[in-house]
Tab-separated table of C-alpha atoms and ligand atoms in Angstrom:
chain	number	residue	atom	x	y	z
H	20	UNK	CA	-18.271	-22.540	7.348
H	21	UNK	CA	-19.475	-25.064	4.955
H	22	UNK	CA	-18.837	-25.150	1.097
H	23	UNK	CA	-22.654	-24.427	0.580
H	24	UNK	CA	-22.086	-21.166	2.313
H	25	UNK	CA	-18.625	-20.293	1.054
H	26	UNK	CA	-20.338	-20.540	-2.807
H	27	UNK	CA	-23.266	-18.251	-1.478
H	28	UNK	CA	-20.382	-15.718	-0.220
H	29	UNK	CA	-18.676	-15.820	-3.252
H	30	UNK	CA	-22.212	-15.828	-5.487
H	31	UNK	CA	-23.104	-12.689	-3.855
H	32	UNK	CA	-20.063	-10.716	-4.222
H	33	UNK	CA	-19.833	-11.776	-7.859
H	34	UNK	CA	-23.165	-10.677	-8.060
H	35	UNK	CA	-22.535	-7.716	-6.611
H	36	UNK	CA	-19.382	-6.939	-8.763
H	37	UNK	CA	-20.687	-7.939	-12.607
H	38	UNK	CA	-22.878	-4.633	-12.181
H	39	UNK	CA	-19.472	-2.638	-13.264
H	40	UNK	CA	-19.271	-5.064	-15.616
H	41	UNK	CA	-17.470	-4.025	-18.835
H	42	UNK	CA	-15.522	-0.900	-16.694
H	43	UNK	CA	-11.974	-1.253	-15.301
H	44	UNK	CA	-12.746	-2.115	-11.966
H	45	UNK	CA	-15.300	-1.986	-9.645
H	46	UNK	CA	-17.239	1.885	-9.785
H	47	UNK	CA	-19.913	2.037	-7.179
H	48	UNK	CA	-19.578	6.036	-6.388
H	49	UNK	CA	-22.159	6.878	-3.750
H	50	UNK	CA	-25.689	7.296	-5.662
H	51	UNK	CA	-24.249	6.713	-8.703
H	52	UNK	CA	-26.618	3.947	-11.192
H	53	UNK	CA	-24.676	0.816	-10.312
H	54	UNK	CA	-24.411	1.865	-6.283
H	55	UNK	CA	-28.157	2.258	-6.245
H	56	UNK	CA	-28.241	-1.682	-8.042
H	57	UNK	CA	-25.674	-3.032	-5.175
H	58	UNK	CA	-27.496	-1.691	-2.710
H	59	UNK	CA	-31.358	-2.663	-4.317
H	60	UNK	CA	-29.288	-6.229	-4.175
H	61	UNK	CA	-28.742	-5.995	-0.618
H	62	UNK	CA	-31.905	-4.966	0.438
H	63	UNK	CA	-33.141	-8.076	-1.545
H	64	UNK	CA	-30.984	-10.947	0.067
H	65	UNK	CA	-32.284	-8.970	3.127
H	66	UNK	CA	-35.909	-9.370	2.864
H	67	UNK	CA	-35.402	-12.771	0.889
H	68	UNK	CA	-33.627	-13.970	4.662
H	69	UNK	CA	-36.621	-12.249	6.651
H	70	UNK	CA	-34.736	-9.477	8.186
H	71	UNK	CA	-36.449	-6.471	9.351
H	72	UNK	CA	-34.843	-3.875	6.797
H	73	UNK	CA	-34.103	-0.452	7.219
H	74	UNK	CA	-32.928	2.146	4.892
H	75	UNK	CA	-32.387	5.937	6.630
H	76	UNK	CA	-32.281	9.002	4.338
H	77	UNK	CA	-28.404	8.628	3.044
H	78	UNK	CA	-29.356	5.369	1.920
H	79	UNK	CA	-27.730	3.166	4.732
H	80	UNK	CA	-29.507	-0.185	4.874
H	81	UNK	CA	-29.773	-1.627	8.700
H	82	UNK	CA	-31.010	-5.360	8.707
H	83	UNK	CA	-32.020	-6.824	11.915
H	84	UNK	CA	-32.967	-10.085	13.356
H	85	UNK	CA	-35.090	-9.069	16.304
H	86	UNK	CA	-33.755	-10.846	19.569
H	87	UNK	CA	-35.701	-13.140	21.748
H	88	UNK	CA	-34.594	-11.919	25.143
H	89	UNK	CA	-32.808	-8.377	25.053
H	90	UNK	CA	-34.176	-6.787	21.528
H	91	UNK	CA	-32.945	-3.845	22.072
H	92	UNK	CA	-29.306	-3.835	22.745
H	93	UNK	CA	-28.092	-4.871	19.667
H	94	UNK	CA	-24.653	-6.639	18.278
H	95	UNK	CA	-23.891	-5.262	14.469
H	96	UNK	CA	-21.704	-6.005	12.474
H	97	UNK	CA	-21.128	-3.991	8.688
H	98	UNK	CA	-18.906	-2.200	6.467
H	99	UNK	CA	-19.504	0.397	3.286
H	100	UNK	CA	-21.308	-0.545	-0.111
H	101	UNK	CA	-19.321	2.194	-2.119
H	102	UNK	CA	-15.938	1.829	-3.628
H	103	UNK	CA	-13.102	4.697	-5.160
H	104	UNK	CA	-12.677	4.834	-8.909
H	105	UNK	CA	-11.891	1.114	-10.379
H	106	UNK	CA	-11.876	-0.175	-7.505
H	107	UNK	CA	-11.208	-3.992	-6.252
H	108	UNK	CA	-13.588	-6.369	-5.519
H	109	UNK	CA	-13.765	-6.714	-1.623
H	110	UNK	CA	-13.095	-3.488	0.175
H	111	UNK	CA	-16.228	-2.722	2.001
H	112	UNK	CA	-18.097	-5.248	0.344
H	113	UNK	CA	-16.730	-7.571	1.605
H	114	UNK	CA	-17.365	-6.615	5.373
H	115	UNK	CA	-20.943	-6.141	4.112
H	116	UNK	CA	-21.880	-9.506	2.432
H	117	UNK	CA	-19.323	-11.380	4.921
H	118	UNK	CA	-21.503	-9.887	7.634
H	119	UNK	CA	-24.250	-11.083	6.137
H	120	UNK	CA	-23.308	-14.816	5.506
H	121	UNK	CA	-22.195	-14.762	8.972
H	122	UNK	CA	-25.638	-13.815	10.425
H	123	UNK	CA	-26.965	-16.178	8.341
H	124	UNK	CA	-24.809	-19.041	9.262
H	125	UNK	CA	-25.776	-18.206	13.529
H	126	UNK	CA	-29.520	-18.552	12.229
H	127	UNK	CA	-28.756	-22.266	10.342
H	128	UNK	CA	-26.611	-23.645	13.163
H	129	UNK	CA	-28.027	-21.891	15.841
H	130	UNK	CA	-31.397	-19.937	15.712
H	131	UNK	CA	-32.568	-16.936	16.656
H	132	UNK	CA	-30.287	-14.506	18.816
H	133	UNK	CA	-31.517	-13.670	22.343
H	134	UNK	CA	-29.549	-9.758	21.379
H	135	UNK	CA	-30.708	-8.421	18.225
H	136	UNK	CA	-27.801	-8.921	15.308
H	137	UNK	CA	-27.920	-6.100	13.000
H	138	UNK	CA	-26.037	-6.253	9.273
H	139	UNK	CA	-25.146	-2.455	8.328
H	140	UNK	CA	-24.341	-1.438	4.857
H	141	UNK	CA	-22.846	1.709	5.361
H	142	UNK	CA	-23.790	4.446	2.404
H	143	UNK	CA	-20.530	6.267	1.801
H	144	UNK	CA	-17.127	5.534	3.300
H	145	UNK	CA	-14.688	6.440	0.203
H	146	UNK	CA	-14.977	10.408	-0.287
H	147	UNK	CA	-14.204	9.513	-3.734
H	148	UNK	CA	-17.100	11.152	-5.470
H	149	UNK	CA	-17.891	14.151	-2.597
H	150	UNK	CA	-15.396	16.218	-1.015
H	151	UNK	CA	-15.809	14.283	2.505
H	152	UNK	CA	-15.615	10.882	3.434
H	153	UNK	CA	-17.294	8.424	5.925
H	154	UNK	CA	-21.088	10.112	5.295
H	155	UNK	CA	-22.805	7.010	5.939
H	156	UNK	CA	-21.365	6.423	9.175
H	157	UNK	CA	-21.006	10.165	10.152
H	158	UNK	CA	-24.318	10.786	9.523
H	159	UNK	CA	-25.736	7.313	11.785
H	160	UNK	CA	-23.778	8.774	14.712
H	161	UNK	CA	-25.147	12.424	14.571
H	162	UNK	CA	-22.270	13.726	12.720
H	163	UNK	CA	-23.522	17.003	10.767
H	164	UNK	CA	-22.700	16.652	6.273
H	165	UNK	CA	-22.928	19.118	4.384
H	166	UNK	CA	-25.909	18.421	1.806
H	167	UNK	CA	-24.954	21.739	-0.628
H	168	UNK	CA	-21.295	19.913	-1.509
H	169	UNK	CA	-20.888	19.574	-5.113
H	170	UNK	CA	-18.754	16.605	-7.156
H	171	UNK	CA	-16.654	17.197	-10.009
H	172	UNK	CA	-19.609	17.561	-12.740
H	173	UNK	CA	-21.321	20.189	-10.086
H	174	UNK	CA	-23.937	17.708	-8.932
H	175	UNK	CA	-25.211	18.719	-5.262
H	176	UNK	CA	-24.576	15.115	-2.618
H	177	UNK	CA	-28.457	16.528	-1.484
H	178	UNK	CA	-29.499	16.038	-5.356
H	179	UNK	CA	-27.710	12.878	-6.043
H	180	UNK	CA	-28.379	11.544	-2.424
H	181	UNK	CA	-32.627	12.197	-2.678
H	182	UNK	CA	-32.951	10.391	-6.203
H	183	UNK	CA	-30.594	7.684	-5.487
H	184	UNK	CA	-32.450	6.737	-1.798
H	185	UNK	CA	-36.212	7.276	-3.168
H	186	UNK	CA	-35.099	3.796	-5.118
H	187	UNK	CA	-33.990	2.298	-2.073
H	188	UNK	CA	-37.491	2.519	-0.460
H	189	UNK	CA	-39.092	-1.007	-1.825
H	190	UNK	CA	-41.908	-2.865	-0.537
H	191	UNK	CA	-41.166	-4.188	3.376
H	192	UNK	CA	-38.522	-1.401	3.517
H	193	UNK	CA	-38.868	0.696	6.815
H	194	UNK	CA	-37.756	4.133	6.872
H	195	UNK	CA	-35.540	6.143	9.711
H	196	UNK	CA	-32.156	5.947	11.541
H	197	UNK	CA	-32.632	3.708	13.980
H	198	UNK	CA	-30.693	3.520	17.098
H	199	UNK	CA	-26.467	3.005	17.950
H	200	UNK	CA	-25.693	-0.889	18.713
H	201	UNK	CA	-23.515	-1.954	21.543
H	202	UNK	CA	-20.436	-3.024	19.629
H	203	UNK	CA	-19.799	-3.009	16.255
H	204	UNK	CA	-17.375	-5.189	14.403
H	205	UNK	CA	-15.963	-4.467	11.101
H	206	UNK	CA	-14.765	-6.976	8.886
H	207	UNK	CA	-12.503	-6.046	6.144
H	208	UNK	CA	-9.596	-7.063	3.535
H	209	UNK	CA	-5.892	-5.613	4.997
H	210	UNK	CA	-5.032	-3.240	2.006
H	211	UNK	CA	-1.984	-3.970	2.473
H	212	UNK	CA	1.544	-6.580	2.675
H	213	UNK	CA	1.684	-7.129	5.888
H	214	UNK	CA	-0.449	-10.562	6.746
H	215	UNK	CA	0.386	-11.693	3.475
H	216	UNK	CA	4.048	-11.204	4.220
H	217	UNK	CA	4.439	-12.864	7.298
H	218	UNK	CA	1.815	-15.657	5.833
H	219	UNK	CA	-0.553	-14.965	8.533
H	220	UNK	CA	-4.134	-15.759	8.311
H	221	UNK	CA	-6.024	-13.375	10.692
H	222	UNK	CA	-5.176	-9.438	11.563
H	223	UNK	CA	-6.818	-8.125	14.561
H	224	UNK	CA	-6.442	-4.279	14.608
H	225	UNK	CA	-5.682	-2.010	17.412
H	226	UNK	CA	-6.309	1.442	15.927
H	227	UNK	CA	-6.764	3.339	12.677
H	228	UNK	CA	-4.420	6.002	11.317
H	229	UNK	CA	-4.931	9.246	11.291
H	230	UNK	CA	-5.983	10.818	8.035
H	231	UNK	CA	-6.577	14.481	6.270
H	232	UNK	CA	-7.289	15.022	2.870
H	233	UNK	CA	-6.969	18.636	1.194
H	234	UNK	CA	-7.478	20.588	-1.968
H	235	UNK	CA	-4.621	22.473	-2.933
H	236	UNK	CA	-5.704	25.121	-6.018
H	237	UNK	CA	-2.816	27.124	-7.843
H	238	UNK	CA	-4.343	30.143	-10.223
H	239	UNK	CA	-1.980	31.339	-12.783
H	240	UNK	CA	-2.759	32.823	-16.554
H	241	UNK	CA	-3.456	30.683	-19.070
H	242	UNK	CA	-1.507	31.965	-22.045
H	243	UNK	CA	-0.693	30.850	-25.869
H	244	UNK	CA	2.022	27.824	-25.476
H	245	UNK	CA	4.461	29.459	-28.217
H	246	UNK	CA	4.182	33.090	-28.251
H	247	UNK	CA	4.626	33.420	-24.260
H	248	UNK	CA	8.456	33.658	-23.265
H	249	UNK	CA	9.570	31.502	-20.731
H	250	UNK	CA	10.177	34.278	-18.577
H	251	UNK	CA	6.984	35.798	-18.376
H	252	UNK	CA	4.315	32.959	-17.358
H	253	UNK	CA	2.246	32.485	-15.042
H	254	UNK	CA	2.193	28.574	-15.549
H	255	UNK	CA	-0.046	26.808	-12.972
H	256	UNK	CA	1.136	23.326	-13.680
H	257	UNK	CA	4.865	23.834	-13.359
H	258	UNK	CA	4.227	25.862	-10.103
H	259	UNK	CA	1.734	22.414	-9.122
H	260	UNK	CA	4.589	19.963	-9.998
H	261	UNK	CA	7.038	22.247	-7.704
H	262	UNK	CA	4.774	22.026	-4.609
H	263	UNK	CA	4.089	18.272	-5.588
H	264	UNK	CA	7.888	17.593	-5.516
H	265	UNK	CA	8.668	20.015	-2.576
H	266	UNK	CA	5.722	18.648	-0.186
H	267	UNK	CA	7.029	15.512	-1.001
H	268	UNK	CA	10.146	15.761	0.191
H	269	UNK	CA	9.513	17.471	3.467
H	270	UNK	CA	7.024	14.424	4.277
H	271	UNK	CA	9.577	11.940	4.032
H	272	UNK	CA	12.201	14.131	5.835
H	273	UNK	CA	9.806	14.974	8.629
H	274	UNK	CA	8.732	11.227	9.216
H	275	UNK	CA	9.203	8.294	7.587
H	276	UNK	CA	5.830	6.425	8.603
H	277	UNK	CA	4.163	9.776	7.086
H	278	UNK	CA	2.014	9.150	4.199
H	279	UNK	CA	1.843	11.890	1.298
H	280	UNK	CA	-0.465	10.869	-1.695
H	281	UNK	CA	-1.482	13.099	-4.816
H	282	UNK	CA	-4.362	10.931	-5.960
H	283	UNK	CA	-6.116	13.654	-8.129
H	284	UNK	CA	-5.782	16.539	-10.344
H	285	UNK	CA	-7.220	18.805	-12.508
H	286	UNK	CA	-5.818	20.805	-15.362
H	287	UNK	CA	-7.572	23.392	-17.270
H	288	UNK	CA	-7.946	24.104	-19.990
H	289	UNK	CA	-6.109	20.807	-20.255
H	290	UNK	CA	-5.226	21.650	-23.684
H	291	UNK	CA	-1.680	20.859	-25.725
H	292	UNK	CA	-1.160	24.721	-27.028
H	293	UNK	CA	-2.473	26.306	-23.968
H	294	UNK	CA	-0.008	26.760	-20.792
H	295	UNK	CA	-2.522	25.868	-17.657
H	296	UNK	CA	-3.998	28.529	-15.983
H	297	UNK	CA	-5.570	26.372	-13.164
H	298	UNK	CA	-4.623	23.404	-11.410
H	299	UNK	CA	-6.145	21.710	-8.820
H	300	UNK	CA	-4.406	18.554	-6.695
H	301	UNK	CA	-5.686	16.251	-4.115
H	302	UNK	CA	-3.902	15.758	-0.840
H	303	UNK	CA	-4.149	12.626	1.458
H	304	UNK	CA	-2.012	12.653	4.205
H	305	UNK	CA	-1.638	9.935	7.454
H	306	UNK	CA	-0.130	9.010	10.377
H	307	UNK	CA	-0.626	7.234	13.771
H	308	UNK	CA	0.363	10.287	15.699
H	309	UNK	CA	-2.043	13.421	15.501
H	310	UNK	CA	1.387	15.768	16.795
H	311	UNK	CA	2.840	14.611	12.687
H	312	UNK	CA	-0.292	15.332	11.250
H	313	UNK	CA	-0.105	18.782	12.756
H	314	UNK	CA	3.204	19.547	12.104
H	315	UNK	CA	2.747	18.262	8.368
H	316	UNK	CA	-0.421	20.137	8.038
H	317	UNK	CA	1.338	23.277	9.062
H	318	UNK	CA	4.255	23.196	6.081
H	319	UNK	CA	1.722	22.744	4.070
H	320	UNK	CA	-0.004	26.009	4.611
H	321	UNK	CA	3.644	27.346	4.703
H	322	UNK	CA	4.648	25.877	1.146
H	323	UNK	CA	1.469	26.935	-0.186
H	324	UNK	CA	1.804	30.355	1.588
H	325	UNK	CA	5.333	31.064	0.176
H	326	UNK	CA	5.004	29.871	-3.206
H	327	UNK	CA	2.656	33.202	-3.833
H	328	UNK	CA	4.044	35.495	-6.179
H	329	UNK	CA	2.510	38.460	-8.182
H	330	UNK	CA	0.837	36.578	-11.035
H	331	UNK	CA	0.248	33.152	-9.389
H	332	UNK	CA	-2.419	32.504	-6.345
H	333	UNK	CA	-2.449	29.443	-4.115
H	334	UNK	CA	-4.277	28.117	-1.825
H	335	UNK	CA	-5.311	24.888	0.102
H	336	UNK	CA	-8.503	24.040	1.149
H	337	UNK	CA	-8.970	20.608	4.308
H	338	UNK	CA	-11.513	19.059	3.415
H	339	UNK	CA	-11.268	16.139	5.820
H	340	UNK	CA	-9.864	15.453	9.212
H	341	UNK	CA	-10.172	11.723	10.865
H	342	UNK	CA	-8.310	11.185	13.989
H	343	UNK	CA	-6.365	8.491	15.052
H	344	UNK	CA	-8.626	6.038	16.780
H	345	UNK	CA	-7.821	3.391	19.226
H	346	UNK	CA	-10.429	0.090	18.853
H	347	UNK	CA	-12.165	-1.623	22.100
H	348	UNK	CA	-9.697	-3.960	23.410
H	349	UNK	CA	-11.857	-6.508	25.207
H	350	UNK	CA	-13.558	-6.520	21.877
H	351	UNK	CA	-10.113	-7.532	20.314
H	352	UNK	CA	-9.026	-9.962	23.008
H	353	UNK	CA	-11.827	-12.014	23.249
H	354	UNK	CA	-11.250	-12.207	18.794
H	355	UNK	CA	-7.910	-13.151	19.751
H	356	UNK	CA	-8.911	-15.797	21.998
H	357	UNK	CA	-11.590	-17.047	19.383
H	358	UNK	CA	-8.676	-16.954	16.505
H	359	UNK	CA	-6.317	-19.199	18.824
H	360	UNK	CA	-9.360	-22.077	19.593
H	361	UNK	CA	-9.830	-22.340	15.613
H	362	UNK	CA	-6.148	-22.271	15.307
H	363	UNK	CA	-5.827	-19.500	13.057
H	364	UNK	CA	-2.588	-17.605	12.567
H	365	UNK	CA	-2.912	-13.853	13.472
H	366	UNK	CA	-1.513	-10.896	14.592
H	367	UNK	CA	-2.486	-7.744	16.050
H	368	UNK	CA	-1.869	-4.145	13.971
H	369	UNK	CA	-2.857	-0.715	13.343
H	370	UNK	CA	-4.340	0.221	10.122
H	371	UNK	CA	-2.976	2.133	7.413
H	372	UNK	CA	-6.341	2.393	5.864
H	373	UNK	CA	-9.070	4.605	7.185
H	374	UNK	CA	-12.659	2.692	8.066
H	375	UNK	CA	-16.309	2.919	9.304
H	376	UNK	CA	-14.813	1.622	12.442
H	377	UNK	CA	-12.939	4.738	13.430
H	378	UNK	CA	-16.171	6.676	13.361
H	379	UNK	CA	-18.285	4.081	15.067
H	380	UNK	CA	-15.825	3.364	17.812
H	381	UNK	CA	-16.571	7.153	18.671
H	382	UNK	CA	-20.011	6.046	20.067
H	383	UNK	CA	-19.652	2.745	20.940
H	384	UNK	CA	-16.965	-0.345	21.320
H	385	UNK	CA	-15.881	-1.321	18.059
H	386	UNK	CA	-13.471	-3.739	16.216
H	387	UNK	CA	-12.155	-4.778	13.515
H	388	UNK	CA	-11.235	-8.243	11.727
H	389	UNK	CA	-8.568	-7.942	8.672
H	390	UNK	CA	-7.704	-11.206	6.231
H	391	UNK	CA	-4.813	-10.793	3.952
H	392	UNK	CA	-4.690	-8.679	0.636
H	393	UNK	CA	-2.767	-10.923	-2.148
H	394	UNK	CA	0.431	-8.510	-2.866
H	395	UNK	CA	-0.936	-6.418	-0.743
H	396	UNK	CA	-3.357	-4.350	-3.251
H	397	UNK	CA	-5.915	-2.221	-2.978
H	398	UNK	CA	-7.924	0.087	-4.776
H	399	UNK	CA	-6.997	-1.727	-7.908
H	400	UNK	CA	-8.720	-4.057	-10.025
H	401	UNK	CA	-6.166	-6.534	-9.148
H	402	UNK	CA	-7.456	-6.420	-5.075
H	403	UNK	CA	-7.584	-9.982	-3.922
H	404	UNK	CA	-8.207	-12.408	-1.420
H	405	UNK	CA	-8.246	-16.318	-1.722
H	406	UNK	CA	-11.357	-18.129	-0.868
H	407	UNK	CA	-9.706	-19.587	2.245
H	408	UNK	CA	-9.052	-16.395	3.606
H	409	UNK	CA	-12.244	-15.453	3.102
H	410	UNK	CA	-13.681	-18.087	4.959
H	411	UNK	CA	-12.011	-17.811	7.582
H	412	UNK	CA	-13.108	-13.868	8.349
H	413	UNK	CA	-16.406	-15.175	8.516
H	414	UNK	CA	-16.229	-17.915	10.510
H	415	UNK	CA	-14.078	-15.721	13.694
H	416	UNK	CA	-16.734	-12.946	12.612
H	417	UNK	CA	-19.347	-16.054	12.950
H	418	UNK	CA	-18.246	-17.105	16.702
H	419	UNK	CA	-17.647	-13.363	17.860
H	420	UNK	CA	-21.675	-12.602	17.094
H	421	UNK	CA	-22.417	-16.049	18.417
H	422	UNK	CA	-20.574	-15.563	21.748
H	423	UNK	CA	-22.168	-11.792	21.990
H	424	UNK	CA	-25.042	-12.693	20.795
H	425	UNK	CA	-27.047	-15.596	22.141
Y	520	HGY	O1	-8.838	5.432	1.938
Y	520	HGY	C1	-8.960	4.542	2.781
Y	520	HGY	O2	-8.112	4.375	3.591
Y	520	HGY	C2	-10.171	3.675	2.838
Y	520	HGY	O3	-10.018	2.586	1.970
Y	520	HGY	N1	-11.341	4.438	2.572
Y	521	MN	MN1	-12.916	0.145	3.051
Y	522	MN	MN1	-11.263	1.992	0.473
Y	523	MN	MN1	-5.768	-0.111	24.489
């Protein structure tokens, strides 16, 4: 990849990130103002490049470059436009924009594709605003969403998603869902130490982790903070922090490549004087073997269960359930092969994070190309890559389009 196209990379992400400019951290929550700008930006660069541009009704943008021969079987390559609460600066983004420059690069050095090459910029991958995750993607492949779920301010994803996608439909913007590709690679940053680590350049993942995510709710009585004894509460907090500390500890007894996060709570009344008479907490949970999941997933219910007594309720809701999900491996070889001829260093690993990827590769063969995260962070502001790594995604994501491609 040449300098010119390295500064158009980084120009576009910068672009895309100064629209949370002035907030910790990058904040593009599905529909929210400055996802509906990001995406309005995409669309742009799109039409700007002479892409046919499609946006369905969840607001996932498909970009096509028709091809020449075989039009309709069709080589994509994508990733999600949305990011968690401050955010870093490449996850999903990255796979979007690098998937774009790489495109663009074939149709420079190369011209047009014989297949069609397709750019996807998935709506909603996160479930950081709505109580499910992977929407965009789910709902390309046929996967049913439920439109009534609320966020935390009560606002309906069918609400938020109508007003955010009628700004989506510009001039030379086509309308619908059109239909699956026949592979789909994902580009994306690690998330985590490992390339980094072992100071390799390229990761080349097998399979995603299994992941569940729950809402645990404990009802007690709020009550005044100094007339109430200590005996007789009902104090939903303390009872939170016990299951908190309790789950915790069976998760790391029962396996130690188990993941147990608490990522979010809420307290109410959330008041100094007041002892809490609700609390709810987030659960993420994940592992590379369903059978832990399971067995996890079952002492949860049974904490929950047993923690009842006469004044306080619990219970916990799942919210979301993504198997484990084992990637194409001819899709992954031939990467590996491409990574050796450039004479990058890489490895081959399963990912801790969840993707697009693992719901794509349900419908049709799908990959995925990791570069390193500096320290390993993400879902921070401080989420990095260097400029070199960078490049390099693109160019292996570059020669796997051109070799399926053309
Ligand atoms: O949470 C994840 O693993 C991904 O970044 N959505
Ligand atoms: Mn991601
Ligand atoms: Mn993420
Ligand atoms: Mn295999």
């Amino acid at each position: 990849m040449t300098t010119t196209q390295l500064n158009q990379l980084s120009h576009r992400i910068g672009t895309i990130n100064a629209l949370s400019k002035g907030e910790v951290g990058q904040n593009r929550l599905v529909y929210s103002p400055t996802w509906i700008s990001a995406q309005q930006q995409v669309i742009n660069w799109g039409l700007q490049l002479g892409f046919d541009v499609t946006v369905d009704d969840f607001g996932t943008t498909y970009m096509d470059i028709p091809g020449t021969v075989h039009p309709d079987q069709i080589i994509a390559a994508g990733s999600h436009i949305d990011t968690v609460a401050q955010g870093g600066r490449f996850d999903g983004l990255y796979g979007v924009l690098g998937g774009l420059q790489a495109i663009e690069n074939l149709l420079e050095s190369v011209g047009r594709p014989k297949k069609t090459l397709r750019l996807i910029s998935f709506s909603e991958e996160e479930g950081s605003r709505f109580p499910d995750t992977f929407t965009g993607s789910k709902h390309y492949t046929g996967q049913p969403i439920n439109l009534a779920m609320t966020d935390p301010n009560g606002v309906s994803f069918e609400d938020a998603r109508r007003n955010a996608v009628a700004k989506l439909k510009i001039t030379g913007v086509k309308s619908g869902r059109p239909e699956l590709p026949s592979t789909f690679t994902e580009l994306h940053i690690e998330q985590g130490p490992r390339l980094i680590d072992h100071h390799l350049q390229i990761g080349l993942v097998t399979s995603i982790v299994g992941q569940r995510r729950f809402t645990v709710t404990v009802k007690g009585i709020a009550n005044h903070a100094g007339t109430t004894p200590m005996d007789e509460r009902a104090d939903a907090l303390e009872m939170a922090v016990t299951l908190i500390s309790d789950l915790s500890q069976q998760a790391h007894q029962l396996d130690k490549g188990l993941t147990f996060t608490v990522g979010e709570m809420h307290i109410s009344p959330n008041t100094s004087n007041v002892i809490p008479g609700l609390v709810t907490f987030s659960i993420d949970t994940r592992h590379n073997n369903e059978a832990v999941l399971d067995q996890f997933e079952q002492i949860i219910n049974q904490v929950v269960e047993r923690s009842q007594d006469t004044n306080i309720i619990n219970s916990v809701n799942r919210w979301a359930k993504s198997d484990v999900t084992h990637l194409d491996d001819q899709l992954l070889a031939a990467n590996q092969k491409i990574a050796d001829r450039l004479g990058f260093s890489s490895t081959q690993l399963a990912s801790g994070a969840g993707h697009d990827s693992q719901i794509m590769a349900k419908v049709t063969r799908t990959t995925m190309i990791f570069v390193p995260s500096i320290n390993g962070i993400s879902h921070a502001p401080e989420e990095n890559t260097s400029q070199e790594d960078l490049l390099r995604g693109v160019e292996l994501l570059t020669e796997s389009l051109h070799q399926q491609a053309y």
